[in-house]
Amino acid sequence: MLLAAIRRLFSEDYYVQIHENRYEILPLSPFGVSRSFPARDAFSTSRLLVGNFIAAEKLLRDSLKQINGGSRLKRYRLIMHPRDKSEGGLCEVETRVLQDLAYGAGAHDAIIWEKEPLSATQAKALWQSPQ
């Protein structure tokens, strides 16, 4: 219980929409404003949303640090939502790539969301009762 309270103190929640070569990140804290982060190095390919894992992970990590003011103490809970190239759903490999992206960027917990776009309120509610 104490560990969970400490973790929440140093944790931030974000809703990450993944588009082709771009992230849109919404902080789920009060007054969070969505920001777009285009890739300097393309991470999408003609077939895959994340075809270059290293470039995708670096962009996500750098984007979260930029939103957070560069704090190294913060850890994240991320809702990863692929918005492009996911017709017909994600396979196990694509789901694993998204989880590994989140953990590699500093997340201690991640939810992969494949349904309709979420509002900030809906995204926050996912953490109370994960899918």
Coordinates of N, CA, C and O in Angstrom, one line a residue, residues 29-87:
S29 N -3.4 14.6 -16.3 CA -3.4 15.4 -15.1 C -4.4 16.5 -15.4 O -4.8 16.8 -16.6
P30 N -4.9 17.2 -14.4 CA -5.8 18.3 -14.6 C -5.2 19.4 -15.6 O -4.0 19.6 -15.5
F31 N -5.9 19.9 -16.4 CA -5.5 20.9 -17.4 C -4.5 20.4 -18.4 O -3.7 21.2 -18.9
G32 N -4.5 19.1 -18.6 CA -3.5 18.5 -19.6 C -4.0 18.9 -21.0 O -5.1 18.9 -21.4
V33 N -3.0 19.3 -21.9 CA -3.2 19.7 -23.2 C -2.5 18.7 -24.2 O -1.3 18.5 -24.0
S34 N -3.2 18.2 -25.1 CA -2.6 17.3 -26.1 C -1.5 18.0 -26.9 O -1.7 19.1 -27.4
R35 N -0.4 17.3 -27.1 CA 0.7 17.8 -28.0 C 1.1 16.8 -29.0 O 1.1 15.6 -28.7
S36 N 1.5 17.2 -30.2 CA 1.9 16.4 -31.2 C 3.4 16.4 -31.3 O 4.0 17.4 -31.2
F37 N 4.0 15.2 -31.6 CA 5.4 15.1 -31.7 C 5.8 14.3 -33.0 O 5.7 13.1 -33.0
P38 N 6.1 15.0 -34.0 CA 6.5 14.3 -35.3 C 7.8 13.7 -35.2 O 8.7 14.2 -34.5
A39 N 8.0 12.6 -35.9 CA 9.3 11.9 -35.9 C 10.4 12.6 -36.7 O 10.1 13.0 -37.8
R40 N 11.6 12.8 -36.1 CA 12.7 13.3 -36.9 C 13.2 12.1 -37.8 O 13.5 12.3 -39.0
D41 N 13.3 11.0 -37.2 CA 13.6 9.7 -38.0 C 12.4 8.9 -38.1 O 11.8 8.5 -37.0
A42 N 12.0 8.6 -39.3 CA 10.7 7.8 -39.5 C 10.8 6.5 -38.7 O 11.8 5.8 -38.8
F43 N 9.7 6.2 -38.0 CA 9.6 4.9 -37.4 C 8.6 4.0 -38.0 O 8.5 2.8 -37.8
S44 N 7.7 4.5 -38.9 CA 6.7 3.7 -39.6 C 7.3 3.3 -40.9 O 8.1 4.0 -41.5
T45 N 6.8 2.1 -41.4 CA 7.2 1.7 -42.7 C 5.9 1.6 -43.6 O 4.8 1.8 -43.1
S46 N 6.0 1.1 -44.8 CA 4.8 1.0 -45.6 C 3.8 0.0 -45.1 O 2.6 0.1 -45.4
R47 N 4.3 -1.0 -44.3 CA 3.4 -2.0 -43.8 C 3.2 -1.9 -42.3 O 2.1 -2.4 -41.9
L48 N 4.1 -1.4 -41.6 CA 4.0 -1.4 -40.1 C 4.0 0.0 -39.5 O 4.7 0.9 -39.9
L49 N 3.1 0.1 -38.5 CA 3.1 1.4 -37.8 C 4.4 1.7 -37.1 O 4.9 2.8 -37.1
V50 N 4.9 0.6 -36.4 CA 6.3 0.7 -35.8 C 7.2 -0.3 -36.5 O 7.2 -1.5 -36.2
G51 N 7.9 0.2 -37.5 CA 8.8 -0.7 -38.2 C 10.3 -0.4 -37.8 O 11.1 -1.3 -38.0
N52 N 10.6 0.7 -37.2 CA 11.9 1.0 -36.6 C 11.7 1.2 -35.1 O 11.4 2.4 -34.7
F53 N 11.9 0.2 -34.4 CA 11.6 0.2 -32.9 C 12.5 1.3 -32.2 O 12.0 2.0 -31.4
I54 N 13.8 1.3 -32.5 CA 14.7 2.2 -31.8 C 14.3 3.7 -32.0 O 14.2 4.4 -31.0
A55 N 13.9 4.1 -33.2 CA 13.5 5.4 -33.5 C 12.2 5.7 -32.8 O 12.0 6.8 -32.2
A56 N 11.2 4.8 -32.8 CA 10.0 5.0 -32.1 C 10.1 5.1 -30.6 O 9.5 6.0 -30.0
E57 N 11.0 4.3 -30.0 CA 11.2 4.3 -28.6 C 11.9 5.6 -28.2 O 11.5 6.3 -27.2
K58 N 12.9 6.1 -28.9 CA 13.6 7.3 -28.6 C 12.7 8.5 -28.7 O 12.7 9.4 -27.8
L59 N 11.8 8.6 -29.7 CA 10.9 9.7 -29.9 C 9.9 9.7 -28.7 O 9.6 10.7 -28.1
L60 N 9.4 8.5 -28.3 CA 8.5 8.5 -27.2 C 9.1 8.9 -25.9 O 8.6 9.7 -25.1
R61 N 10.3 8.4 -25.6 CA 11.1 8.8 -24.4 C 11.3 10.3 -24.4 O 11.1 11.0 -23.4
D62 N 11.8 10.8 -25.5 CA 12.2 12.2 -25.6 C 10.9 13.1 -25.5 O 10.9 14.2 -24.8
S63 N 9.8 12.7 -26.0 CA 8.6 13.4 -26.0 C 8.0 13.5 -24.5 O 7.6 14.6 -24.1
L64 N 8.1 12.4 -23.8 CA 7.6 12.4 -22.4 C 8.5 13.2 -21.6 O 8.0 13.9 -20.7
K65 N 9.8 13.2 -21.8 CA 10.7 14.0 -21.0 C 10.4 15.5 -21.3 O 10.5 16.3 -20.4
Q66 N 10.1 15.8 -22.5 CA 9.8 17.2 -22.9 C 8.6 17.7 -22.2 O 8.5 18.8 -21.7
I67 N 7.6 16.9 -22.2 CA 6.3 17.2 -21.5 C 6.6 17.4 -20.0 O 6.0 18.3 -19.3
N68 N 7.4 16.5 -19.4 CA 7.7 16.4 -18.0 C 8.7 17.4 -17.5 O 9.1 17.4 -16.4
G69 N 9.3 18.2 -18.4 CA 10.3 19.1 -18.0 C 11.7 18.5 -17.8 O 12.5 19.0 -17.1
G70 N 11.9 17.3 -18.3 CA 13.1 16.6 -18.2 C 13.4 15.8 -16.9 O 14.5 15.4 -16.7
S71 N 12.4 15.7 -16.1 CA 12.5 15.0 -14.8 C 12.9 13.5 -15.0 O 12.2 12.8 -15.7
R72 N 13.9 13.1 -14.3 CA 14.3 11.7 -14.4 C 13.6 10.9 -13.3 O 13.7 9.7 -13.3
L73 N 13.0 11.5 -12.4 CA 12.4 10.8 -11.3 C 11.0 10.3 -11.7 O 10.5 9.3 -11.0
K74 N 10.4 10.9 -12.6 CA 9.0 10.5 -13.0 C 9.0 9.2 -13.8 O 9.9 8.9 -14.6
R75 N 8.0 8.4 -13.5 CA 7.7 7.2 -14.2 C 6.3 7.4 -14.8 O 5.6 8.3 -14.4
Y76 N 5.9 6.5 -15.7 CA 4.7 6.8 -16.4 C 3.8 5.6 -16.4 O 4.2 4.4 -16.3
R77 N 2.5 5.9 -16.5 CA 1.5 4.9 -16.9 C 1.0 5.4 -18.2 O 0.5 6.5 -18.3
L78 N 1.0 4.5 -19.2 CA 0.7 4.9 -20.6 C -0.5 4.1 -21.1 O -0.5 2.9 -20.9
I79 N -1.4 4.8 -21.8 CA -2.4 4.1 -22.6 C -1.9 4.3 -24.0 O -1.8 5.4 -24.5
M80 N -1.5 3.2 -24.7 CA -1.0 3.2 -26.0 C -2.1 2.9 -27.0 O -2.7 1.8 -26.9
H81 N -2.4 3.8 -27.9 CA -3.5 3.7 -28.8 C -3.1 3.8 -30.3 O -2.9 4.9 -30.8
P82 N -2.9 2.7 -31.0 CA -2.5 2.8 -32.4 C -3.7 3.3 -33.2 O -4.7 2.8 -33.2
R83 N -3.4 4.4 -34.0 CA -4.5 5.0 -34.8 C -4.4 4.7 -36.3 O -5.3 4.9 -37.0
D84 N -3.2 4.3 -36.7 CA -3.0 4.0 -38.2 C -2.6 2.6 -38.3 O -2.0 2.0 -37.4
K85 N -2.8 2.0 -39.5 CA -2.3 0.7 -39.8 C -2.7 -0.4 -38.9 O -1.9 -1.3 -38.6
S86 N -3.9 -0.3 -38.3 CA -4.3 -1.4 -37.4 C -5.7 -1.9 -37.8 O -6.4 -2.5 -36.9
E87 N -6.0 -1.8 -39.1 CA -7.3 -2.4 -39.5 C -7.3 -3.9 -39.3 O -6.3 -4.6 -39.5

